Amino acid sequence: MTSPVHASSRIPEAVHRRRWAILGVLMLSLLIVVLDNSILNVAIKTIATPAPVGLGATQSEIEWAINSYTLVFAGLLFTAGLVGDRLGRKKVLIGGTALFGIGSALAAESGSPAQLIAFRALMALGAAFVMPATLAVLMNVFEREEQPKAIGIWAGGVGLAIAIGPITGGALLDHFWWGSVFLINVPIVILALVLMAWLVPDSRDPKPGRLDPVGVVLSVVGLVLLVYGIIKGGELADFTDAKVLGTIVAGLAVLTGFVVFEKRSDHPSLDVTYFKNKVFSAAMSAIALVFFALMGVTFFGVFYTQSVRGYSPLESGVLMLPLAAAQLIFAPRARLLVDRFGYRATTTVGLLLVAATLAAFAAFEADTPIWLLEVVFFLMGTGMAHIMTPTSVVIMQALPREKAGSASALSNTFRQVGGALGIAVLGSVLATSYRNGIEGKLGMLPPGLRGTAGESIEATLGVAEKLGPQGKALVTPANDAFLHAMHVTALCGTGVALIGAVVTALFLPGRPPAGQEGEKEQELVAAAD
């Protein structure tokens, strides 16, 4: 049974009738963007393996292969949202998807870590235009009362991509070369382009803002400097190094300048006045903090399952199924809990559940029963589903429909920046803790090999393999040092999730009295006033 179009609706009847098919196409475009990162997570170990199997990428190069994508993505989302509002969301969606496909094909043929990092940045350029357009189109084809349900299904699509990604990546790595994990994007892109051209309606903001090139440059430069400094500090295991401190301080200074410039600009890419609303700000903070914690955990989780536990890429992907399945099951249903208990309770409990599952990693050892890992992954996905859907609804309904591109861009920017900082900060904690734990065990190695072997568990095991029987003595110390580093990193992630829970408990709205949903919506819309 389809809901009728209201007399006051600005949605054409023909668009309203095919709204669910349009949502399916939007989820397909979302799939390729999320699929790429979830596939890459499984391929990290393979890419770190020396040629001809992989590229021999160091841990810092692996982090940059991930963060070159997230930084370009996050830095351009503001402008991408405005371009979609100005030129039309359908045009931007199609153009971004095509560019993502070209970048994927080039990344598959990378001959070095540097090339992979560059082509991943090109993929991000396309993805930056895809992501905000999907939610912006969604907000323009669904009536307000159906938007929470549609956003829940959209968020469930993230869970589907997380499920398909690791398994697809593992299967490809079992039968093909590492570049196949990027080449798989190309046929999906072609299918998505055909369906977009056929089904998706165009929409735009009748009063779009001007583009903000200065703001874009400041945000990208600031984020790159900050993340580079954090990653370099982890690589050196020394955050007091002058270059590390100088780069981090410079990044923070540029980002501060970005905020000041946006506040004074009459056409900002980031309208800081939105953040005067505590509800809006709390929802943004929750998204950023949960992705900070989860992306960092995903980064070390791959090395735990493959390097310490000895699972293949495909088996490692299958192990992540409970995480994805929980999101797929609960994300579309999270709105039911919001209706009963309110945004505050639903999101805060979700963050507490994520914090508890992160803390569980601090107790994992090399022989922990694998079913416990599966339970933890399922509970983590459950918690994440009850964070993403409510916060996405709050953010998307906080601004007028005409500004849907800007709202979507803000939501995805905070998600990506949180994830990038999570990988940088928690990855650096992992690297620093690992190096401190393994250094005393590398005395048997020639001086020239000690620095290389101490970079990561994969580097240590690679050196051990080259040494033959003599290298076997390094395997157990490497596993022990990694487990200790993982425990420290997991506890840091737990602390971040708990901070998020405090923020949502203090500032997100509760459940409105029956019959006062309109008042709740007015409260959220006040962010734009």
Coordinates of C-alpha atoms in Angstrom, one line a residue:
M1 CA 0.0 0.0 0.0
T2 CA 1.5 3.4 -1.1
S3 CA 0.9 6.5 0.9
P4 CA -0.9 9.3 -0.9
V5 CA 0.8 12.5 -2.0
H6 CA -0.4 15.4 0.1
A7 CA -2.1 18.3 -1.7
S8 CA 0.7 20.6 -0.5
S9 CA 3.4 18.3 -1.7
R10 CA 6.1 19.5 -4.1
I11 CA 6.8 15.9 -5.2
P12 CA 5.4 15.1 -8.6
E13 CA 3.0 12.1 -8.7
A14 CA 5.2 10.2 -11.2
V15 CA 8.2 10.6 -8.9
H16 CA 6.2 9.6 -5.8
R17 CA 5.1 6.4 -7.5
R18 CA 8.6 5.2 -8.2
R19 CA 10.2 6.5 -5.0
W20 CA 11.1 3.0 -3.7
A21 CA 12.8 2.1 -7.0
I22 CA 14.7 5.3 -6.8
L23 CA 15.8 4.5 -3.3
G24 CA 17.1 1.2 -4.7
V25 CA 19.2 3.0 -7.2
L26 CA 20.5 5.4 -4.6
M27 CA 21.5 2.4 -2.4
L28 CA 23.4 0.9 -5.4
S29 CA 25.4 4.1 -5.8
L30 CA 26.0 4.1 -2.0
L31 CA 27.1 0.5 -2.3
I32 CA 30.0 1.2 -4.6
V33 CA 31.3 3.9 -2.3
V34 CA 31.1 1.9 0.9
L35 CA 32.0 -1.4 -0.8
D36 CA 35.4 0.0 -1.8
N37 CA 36.5 0.7 1.8
S38 CA 35.1 -2.5 3.2
I39 CA 36.9 -4.5 0.4
L40 CA 40.1 -2.6 1.1
N41 CA 40.0 -3.5 4.8
V42 CA 40.3 -7.2 3.9
A43 CA 43.0 -6.5 1.3
I44 CA 45.3 -4.5 3.7
K45 CA 47.5 -7.5 4.6
T46 CA 47.8 -8.6 0.9
I47 CA 48.8 -5.1 -0.2
A48 CA 51.4 -5.0 2.6
T49 CA 52.9 -8.2 1.3
P50 CA 56.0 -7.7 -0.9
A51 CA 55.7 -8.1 -4.7
P52 CA 54.7 -10.0 -6.7
V53 CA 51.8 -10.9 -4.3
G54 CA 51.2 -7.3 -3.1
L55 CA 52.9 -3.9 -3.3
G56 CA 55.1 -4.2 -0.1
A57 CA 53.3 -1.2 1.4
T58 CA 54.4 -0.1 4.9
Q59 CA 51.9 0.5 7.6
S60 CA 52.1 4.3 7.1
E61 CA 51.6 3.8 3.3
I62 CA 48.6 1.5 4.0
E63 CA 47.1 4.3 6.3
W64 CA 47.7 6.8 3.5
A65 CA 46.0 4.5 1.0
I66 CA 42.9 4.6 3.3
N67 CA 43.3 8.3 4.3
S68 CA 44.0 9.7 0.9
Y69 CA 40.5 8.6 0.1
T70 CA 38.8 9.9 3.2
L71 CA 40.7 13.2 3.3
V72 CA 39.8 14.2 -0.3
F73 CA 36.3 12.8 0.2
A74 CA 35.8 14.8 3.4
G75 CA 37.5 18.0 2.2
L76 CA 35.4 18.2 -1.0
L77 CA 32.0 17.2 0.4
F78 CA 31.0 20.7 1.3
T79 CA 31.6 22.0 -2.2
A80 CA 30.1 18.8 -3.8
G81 CA 26.9 19.4 -1.9
L82 CA 26.7 23.0 -3.1
V83 CA 27.5 21.9 -6.7
G84 CA 24.7 19.4 -6.5
D85 CA 22.3 22.0 -5.1
R86 CA 23.3 24.4 -8.0
L87 CA 23.7 22.2 -11.1
G88 CA 21.3 19.4 -10.2
R89 CA 21.7 16.3 -8.0
K90 CA 21.2 13.8 -10.8
K91 CA 23.9 15.3 -13.0
V92 CA 26.4 15.4 -10.1
L93 CA 25.4 11.8 -9.1
I94 CA 26.1 10.5 -12.6
G95 CA 29.3 12.5 -13.0
G96 CA 30.7 11.4 -9.6
T97 CA 29.8 7.8 -10.2
A98 CA 31.6 7.8 -13.6
L99 CA 34.7 9.4 -12.1
F100 CA 34.7 6.9 -9.3
G101 CA 34.7 4.0 -11.8
I102 CA 37.6 5.5 -13.8
G103 CA 39.6 5.9 -10.5
S104 CA 38.8 2.3 -9.6
A105 CA 40.1 1.0 -12.9
L106 CA 43.4 3.0 -12.5
A107 CA 43.8 1.9 -8.9
A108 CA 43.6 -1.8 -10.0
E109 CA 46.7 -1.3 -12.1
S110 CA 48.8 0.6 -9.6
G111 CA 52.5 -0.3 -9.7
S112 CA 53.5 1.2 -6.4
P113 CA 52.0 2.3 -3.1
A114 CA 52.4 5.9 -4.3
Q115 CA 50.3 5.3 -7.4
L116 CA 47.7 3.5 -5.3
I117 CA 47.5 6.5 -2.9
A118 CA 47.0 8.9 -5.9
F119 CA 44.3 6.8 -7.6
R120 CA 42.5 6.3 -4.4
A121 CA 42.4 10.1 -4.1
L122 CA 40.9 10.3 -7.6
M123 CA 38.2 7.7 -6.5
A124 CA 37.5 10.0 -3.6
L125 CA 36.9 12.9 -5.9
G126 CA 34.1 11.0 -7.6
A127 CA 32.7 9.6 -4.3
A128 CA 32.6 13.1 -2.8
F129 CA 29.9 14.0 -5.4
V130 CA 28.0 10.7 -5.0
M131 CA 27.5 10.5 -1.3
P132 CA 25.7 13.8 -0.6
A133 CA 23.7 13.5 -3.8
T134 CA 22.2 10.2 -2.6
L135 CA 20.7 11.6 0.6
A136 CA 19.7 14.9 -1.1
V137 CA 17.7 13.0 -3.8
L138 CA 16.2 10.8 -1.1
M139 CA 15.0 13.9 0.8
N140 CA 13.4 15.2 -2.4
V141 CA 11.5 12.1 -3.4
F142 CA 10.0 11.1 0.0
E143 CA 7.5 13.0 2.1
R144 CA 8.6 14.0 5.5
E145 CA 6.7 11.3 7.3
E146 CA 8.4 8.6 5.2
Q147 CA 11.8 10.1 5.4
P148 CA 12.9 8.3 8.7
K149 CA 11.9 4.9 7.2
A150 CA 13.7 5.7 3.9
I151 CA 16.8 6.9 5.8
G152 CA 16.7 3.7 7.9
I153 CA 16.7 1.6 4.7
W154 CA 19.5 3.8 3.3
A155 CA 21.6 3.3 6.4
G156 CA 20.9 -0.5 6.2
G157 CA 22.5 -0.3 2.7
V158 CA 25.7 0.5 4.5
G159 CA 25.4 -2.7 6.4
L160 CA 24.8 -4.6 3.2
A161 CA 27.9 -3.1 1.6
I162 CA 29.9 -4.0 4.7
A163 CA 28.7 -7.5 4.4
I164 CA 29.3 -7.9 0.7
G165 CA 32.7 -6.1 0.7
P166 CA 34.9 -8.3 2.9
I167 CA 33.5 -11.6 1.4
T168 CA 33.8 -10.3 -2.1
G169 CA 37.3 -9.0 -1.4
G170 CA 38.3 -12.3 0.2
A171 CA 36.9 -14.4 -2.7
L172 CA 38.7 -12.2 -5.2
L173 CA 42.0 -12.3 -3.3
D174 CA 41.8 -16.1 -3.2
H175 CA 41.6 -16.4 -7.0
F176 CA 43.0 -13.1 -8.5
W177 CA 45.6 -10.5 -7.9
W178 CA 45.1 -7.7 -5.3
G179 CA 44.0 -5.2 -7.9
S180 CA 40.8 -7.1 -8.6
V181 CA 39.3 -5.6 -5.4
F182 CA 39.2 -2.3 -7.2
L183 CA 38.3 -3.6 -10.6
I184 CA 35.1 -5.2 -9.3
N185 CA 33.7 -1.6 -8.9
V186 CA 33.7 -1.0 -12.7
P187 CA 30.7 -3.3 -13.6
I188 CA 28.7 -2.0 -10.6
V189 CA 29.4 1.6 -11.7
I190 CA 28.2 0.8 -15.3
L191 CA 24.9 -0.7 -13.9
A192 CA 24.4 2.2 -11.6
L193 CA 24.9 4.7 -14.4
V194 CA 22.2 3.1 -16.6
L195 CA 19.7 2.9 -13.7
M196 CA 20.4 6.5 -12.6
A197 CA 19.8 7.9 -16.1
W198 CA 16.5 6.0 -16.3
L199 CA 14.9 6.4 -12.9
V200 CA 16.4 9.2 -10.8
P201 CA 14.7 12.6 -11.1
D202 CA 16.8 15.8 -11.0
S203 CA 16.4 18.4 -8.3
R204 CA 18.2 21.5 -7.2
D205 CA 18.2 24.4 -4.7
P206 CA 16.3 27.3 -6.3
K207 CA 18.6 29.7 -4.3
P208 CA 22.0 27.9 -4.3
G209 CA 24.9 29.4 -2.5
R210 CA 28.1 30.5 -4.3
L211 CA 31.1 28.1 -4.3
D212 CA 33.8 28.6 -1.7
P213 CA 37.2 27.6 -3.2
V214 CA 39.2 29.3 -0.4
G215 CA 37.3 27.3 2.3
V216 CA 37.8 24.1 0.4
V217 CA 41.5 24.6 0.1
L218 CA 41.8 25.5 3.8
S219 CA 39.8 22.5 4.9
V220 CA 41.8 20.0 2.8
V221 CA 45.2 21.5 3.7
G222 CA 44.4 21.6 7.4
L223 CA 43.1 18.0 7.5
V224 CA 46.1 16.7 5.4
L225 CA 48.6 18.4 7.7
L226 CA 46.9 17.2 10.9
V227 CA 46.5 13.6 9.8
Y228 CA 50.0 13.5 8.3
G229 CA 51.5 14.7 11.6
I230 CA 49.6 12.0 13.5
I231 CA 50.5 9.2 11.2
K232 CA 54.2 10.3 11.1
G233 CA 54.2 10.4 14.9
G234 CA 53.0 6.8 15.0
E235 CA 55.5 5.8 12.4
L236 CA 58.4 7.3 14.4
A237 CA 56.9 6.2 17.8
D238 CA 57.8 9.8 18.9
F239 CA 55.1 12.5 19.0
T240 CA 57.6 14.9 20.5
D241 CA 59.6 15.0 17.3
A242 CA 59.8 18.6 16.0
K243 CA 58.5 17.8 12.5
V244 CA 55.6 15.8 14.0
L245 CA 54.6 18.6 16.4
G246 CA 55.1 21.3 13.8
T247 CA 52.9 19.5 11.3
I248 CA 50.1 18.8 13.8
V249 CA 50.2 22.4 15.1
A250 CA 50.2 23.8 11.5
G251 CA 47.2 21.6 10.7
L252 CA 45.2 22.8 13.7
A253 CA 46.1 26.4 12.9
V254 CA 44.9 26.1 9.3
L255 CA 41.6 24.4 10.4
T256 CA 41.1 27.2 12.9
G257 CA 41.6 29.7 10.1
F258 CA 39.1 27.7 8.1
V259 CA 36.4 28.1 10.8
V260 CA 37.1 31.8 11.2
F261 CA 37.0 32.3 7.4
E262 CA 33.7 30.4 7.1
K263 CA 32.2 32.4 9.9
R264 CA 33.0 35.7 8.2
S265 CA 32.2 34.6 4.6
D266 CA 28.9 35.5 3.0
H267 CA 28.9 32.2 1.0
P268 CA 30.6 29.6 3.3
S269 CA 30.9 26.0 2.3
L270 CA 30.4 25.2 6.0
D271 CA 27.7 27.3 7.6
V272 CA 28.8 27.4 11.2
T273 CA 25.5 28.9 12.3
Y274 CA 24.0 25.4 11.9
F275 CA 26.0 24.4 15.0
K276 CA 24.3 26.9 17.3
N277 CA 21.6 24.2 17.6
K278 CA 22.8 21.8 20.3
V279 CA 20.7 18.9 18.9
F280 CA 22.3 19.3 15.5
S281 CA 25.8 19.6 17.0
A282 CA 25.3 16.6 19.2
A283 CA 24.1 14.4 16.3
M284 CA 27.2 15.5 14.2
S285 CA 29.5 14.7 17.2
A286 CA 28.0 11.3 17.7
I287 CA 28.6 10.4 14.0
A288 CA 32.2 11.6 14.1
L289 CA 33.0 9.9 17.4
V290 CA 31.5 6.5 16.5
F291 CA 33.4 6.4 13.2
F292 CA 36.6 7.5 14.9
A293 CA 36.3 4.5 17.2
L294 CA 35.0 2.0 14.6
M295 CA 37.5 2.8 11.8
G296 CA 40.4 2.4 14.1
V297 CA 39.2 -0.9 15.3
T298 CA 38.5 -2.2 11.8
F299 CA 42.1 -1.3 11.0
F300 CA 43.6 -3.5 13.7
G301 CA 40.9 -6.1 13.4
V302 CA 42.1 -7.2 10.0
F303 CA 45.7 -7.8 11.3
Y304 CA 44.2 -9.6 14.4
T305 CA 42.2 -12.1 12.3
Q306 CA 44.8 -12.6 9.5
S307 CA 48.2 -12.1 11.0
V308 CA 47.6 -13.4 14.6
R309 CA 44.8 -15.9 14.1
G310 CA 46.0 -17.0 10.6
Y311 CA 42.7 -16.7 8.7
S312 CA 42.7 -16.1 5.0
P313 CA 41.2 -12.9 3.5
L314 CA 38.0 -14.7 2.6
E315 CA 37.7 -16.2 6.0
S316 CA 38.4 -12.8 7.6
G317 CA 35.6 -11.3 5.5
V318 CA 33.2 -14.0 6.6
L319 CA 34.1 -13.3 10.2
M320 CA 32.8 -9.7 9.7
L321 CA 29.4 -10.9 8.6
P322 CA 27.7 -10.5 12.0
L323 CA 28.8 -6.8 12.1
A324 CA 27.2 -6.2 8.7
A325 CA 24.2 -8.4 9.3
A326 CA 23.3 -6.5 12.5
Q327 CA 23.4 -3.2 10.7
L328 CA 21.3 -4.6 7.9
I329 CA 18.7 -6.0 10.3
F330 CA 18.5 -3.1 12.8
A331 CA 19.2 0.1 10.8
P332 CA 15.7 0.1 9.1
R333 CA 14.0 -0.7 12.4
A334 CA 15.9 1.8 14.6
R335 CA 13.1 4.4 14.0
L336 CA 10.7 2.1 15.9
L337 CA 12.9 2.5 19.1
V338 CA 13.1 6.2 18.5
D339 CA 9.3 6.4 18.3
R340 CA 9.1 4.6 21.6
F341 CA 12.1 5.8 23.6
G342 CA 13.3 8.9 21.8
Y343 CA 16.5 10.0 20.1
R344 CA 18.5 10.4 23.3
A345 CA 17.9 7.0 24.8
T346 CA 18.3 5.1 21.5
T347 CA 21.5 6.8 20.5
T348 CA 23.1 6.8 23.9
V349 CA 22.5 3.1 24.5
G350 CA 23.8 2.4 21.0
L351 CA 27.1 4.3 21.9
L352 CA 27.4 2.5 25.2
L353 CA 27.0 -0.8 23.4
V354 CA 29.7 0.2 20.9
A355 CA 31.9 1.2 23.8
A356 CA 31.4 -2.2 25.5
T357 CA 32.3 -4.1 22.4
L358 CA 35.4 -2.1 21.9
A359 CA 36.4 -2.8 25.4
A360 CA 35.9 -6.5 24.8
F361 CA 38.8 -6.4 22.3
A362 CA 41.1 -5.5 25.2
A363 CA 40.5 -9.0 26.5
F364 CA 41.1 -10.9 23.2
E365 CA 44.1 -13.1 23.0
A366 CA 45.6 -15.4 20.3
D367 CA 43.4 -18.4 21.5
T368 CA 40.2 -16.6 22.3
P369 CA 37.2 -18.7 21.0
I370 CA 36.3 -17.3 17.7
W371 CA 32.5 -17.3 18.5
L372 CA 33.2 -14.6 21.0
L373 CA 34.6 -12.4 18.3
E374 CA 31.4 -13.1 16.3
V375 CA 29.2 -12.1 19.2
V376 CA 31.2 -8.9 19.7
F377 CA 30.9 -8.0 16.0
F378 CA 27.1 -8.6 16.0
L379 CA 26.6 -6.4 19.1
M380 CA 28.9 -3.7 17.6
G381 CA 26.8 -3.7 14.4
T382 CA 23.6 -3.5 16.5
G383 CA 24.9 -0.5 18.4
M384 CA 26.1 1.2 15.3
A385 CA 22.6 0.8 13.6
H386 CA 21.0 2.5 16.5
I387 CA 23.4 5.5 16.2
M388 CA 23.5 6.1 12.5
T389 CA 19.8 6.0 11.7
P390 CA 18.5 8.4 14.5
T391 CA 21.4 10.9 14.0
S392 CA 21.0 10.9 10.2
V393 CA 17.3 11.7 10.6
V394 CA 18.0 14.5 13.1
I395 CA 20.6 16.0 10.7
M396 CA 18.6 15.7 7.5
Q397 CA 15.4 17.1 9.0
A398 CA 17.2 20.0 10.7
L399 CA 17.5 21.9 7.4
P400 CA 15.0 22.8 4.7
R401 CA 14.5 20.3 1.9
E402 CA 16.2 22.7 -0.5
K403 CA 19.4 22.5 1.5
A404 CA 19.4 18.7 1.5
G405 CA 22.7 18.6 -0.3
S406 CA 24.3 20.7 2.3
A407 CA 22.9 18.7 5.2
S408 CA 24.0 15.4 3.6
A409 CA 27.5 16.8 2.9
L410 CA 27.8 17.9 6.5
S411 CA 26.8 14.5 7.8
N412 CA 29.1 12.6 5.5
T413 CA 32.0 15.1 6.2
F414 CA 31.9 14.5 9.9
R415 CA 31.6 10.7 9.3
Q416 CA 34.7 10.7 7.0
V417 CA 36.7 13.2 9.1
G418 CA 36.0 11.1 12.2
G419 CA 37.0 7.9 10.4
A420 CA 40.2 9.5 9.0
L421 CA 41.2 10.8 12.4
G422 CA 40.3 7.4 13.9
I423 CA 42.6 5.6 11.5
A424 CA 45.3 8.2 12.0
V425 CA 45.2 8.4 15.8
L426 CA 44.3 4.8 16.7
G427 CA 46.6 3.6 13.9
S428 CA 49.4 5.6 15.4
V429 CA 48.6 4.3 18.9
L430 CA 48.8 0.8 17.5
A431 CA 52.1 1.5 15.7
T432 CA 53.7 3.2 18.7
S433 CA 52.6 0.5 21.1
Y434 CA 53.7 -2.3 18.8
R435 CA 57.1 -0.8 18.2
N436 CA 57.7 -0.2 21.9
G437 CA 56.7 -3.8 22.6
I438 CA 58.8 -5.5 19.8
E439 CA 62.0 -3.4 19.9
G440 CA 63.6 -5.4 22.7
K441 CA 63.0 -8.6 20.8
L442 CA 64.8 -7.6 17.6
G443 CA 68.4 -7.9 19.0
M444 CA 69.0 -11.0 16.9
L445 CA 68.5 -9.0 13.7
P446 CA 71.2 -6.9 11.8
P447 CA 70.9 -3.2 12.7
G448 CA 69.7 -2.4 9.2
L449 CA 66.6 -4.7 9.5
R450 CA 65.5 -3.7 13.0
G451 CA 63.8 -0.5 12.0
T452 CA 61.9 -2.2 9.1
A453 CA 60.9 -5.1 11.3
G454 CA 59.6 -2.8 14.0
E455 CA 57.1 -1.0 11.8
S456 CA 54.2 -3.4 12.1
I457 CA 53.4 -7.1 12.8
E458 CA 53.3 -7.7 9.0
A459 CA 56.8 -6.2 8.6
T460 CA 58.1 -8.4 11.5
L461 CA 56.6 -11.6 10.1
G462 CA 57.9 -10.7 6.6
V463 CA 61.5 -10.4 8.0
A464 CA 61.0 -13.6 10.0
E465 CA 59.9 -15.5 6.9
K466 CA 63.0 -14.3 5.0
L467 CA 65.3 -15.5 7.8
G468 CA 63.9 -19.1 7.5
P469 CA 64.1 -21.3 10.6
Q470 CA 66.0 -18.7 12.6
G471 CA 63.1 -16.2 12.1
K472 CA 60.6 -18.5 13.8
A473 CA 61.7 -17.1 17.2
L474 CA 60.2 -13.7 16.2
V475 CA 56.7 -15.0 15.6
T476 CA 55.5 -15.4 19.2
P477 CA 57.0 -12.0 20.3
A478 CA 55.4 -10.3 17.3
N479 CA 52.0 -11.8 18.2
D480 CA 52.4 -10.8 21.9
A481 CA 53.5 -7.3 21.0
F482 CA 50.6 -6.9 18.6
L483 CA 48.0 -8.1 21.1
H484 CA 49.3 -5.7 23.7
A485 CA 49.1 -2.9 21.1
M486 CA 45.6 -3.9 20.1
H487 CA 44.5 -3.9 23.8
V488 CA 45.8 -0.4 24.3
T489 CA 44.2 0.8 21.0
A490 CA 40.8 -0.8 21.9
L491 CA 40.7 1.0 25.2
C492 CA 41.4 4.3 23.5
G493 CA 38.5 3.6 21.1
T494 CA 36.3 2.8 24.1
G495 CA 37.0 6.1 25.7
V496 CA 36.1 8.0 22.5
A497 CA 32.7 6.1 22.3
L498 CA 32.0 6.9 25.9
I499 CA 32.6 10.6 25.2
G500 CA 30.0 10.3 22.4
A501 CA 27.5 8.7 24.8
V502 CA 27.9 11.6 27.2
V503 CA 27.3 14.1 24.4
T504 CA 24.1 12.4 23.1
A505 CA 22.8 11.9 26.7
L506 CA 23.1 15.6 27.4
F507 CA 21.9 17.2 24.1
L508 CA 19.8 14.9 21.9
P509 CA 16.0 15.2 22.4
G510 CA 14.0 12.6 24.1
R511 CA 10.6 11.2 23.0
P512 CA 8.0 13.9 22.4
P513 CA 4.5 13.5 24.0
A514 CA 2.0 11.7 21.8
G515 CA 0.6 14.0 19.1
Q516 CA 3.5 16.4 19.3
E517 CA 5.7 15.1 16.6
G518 CA 5.3 18.4 14.8
E519 CA 6.8 20.2 17.7
K520 CA 9.7 17.8 17.6
E521 CA 10.3 18.6 14.0
Q522 CA 10.0 22.4 14.7
E523 CA 12.7 22.0 17.3
L524 CA 15.0 20.3 14.9
V525 CA 14.4 22.8 12.1
A526 CA 15.3 25.6 14.5
A527 CA 18.9 24.8 13.6
A528 CA 18.5 26.9 10.5
D529 CA 17.0 29.9 12.2

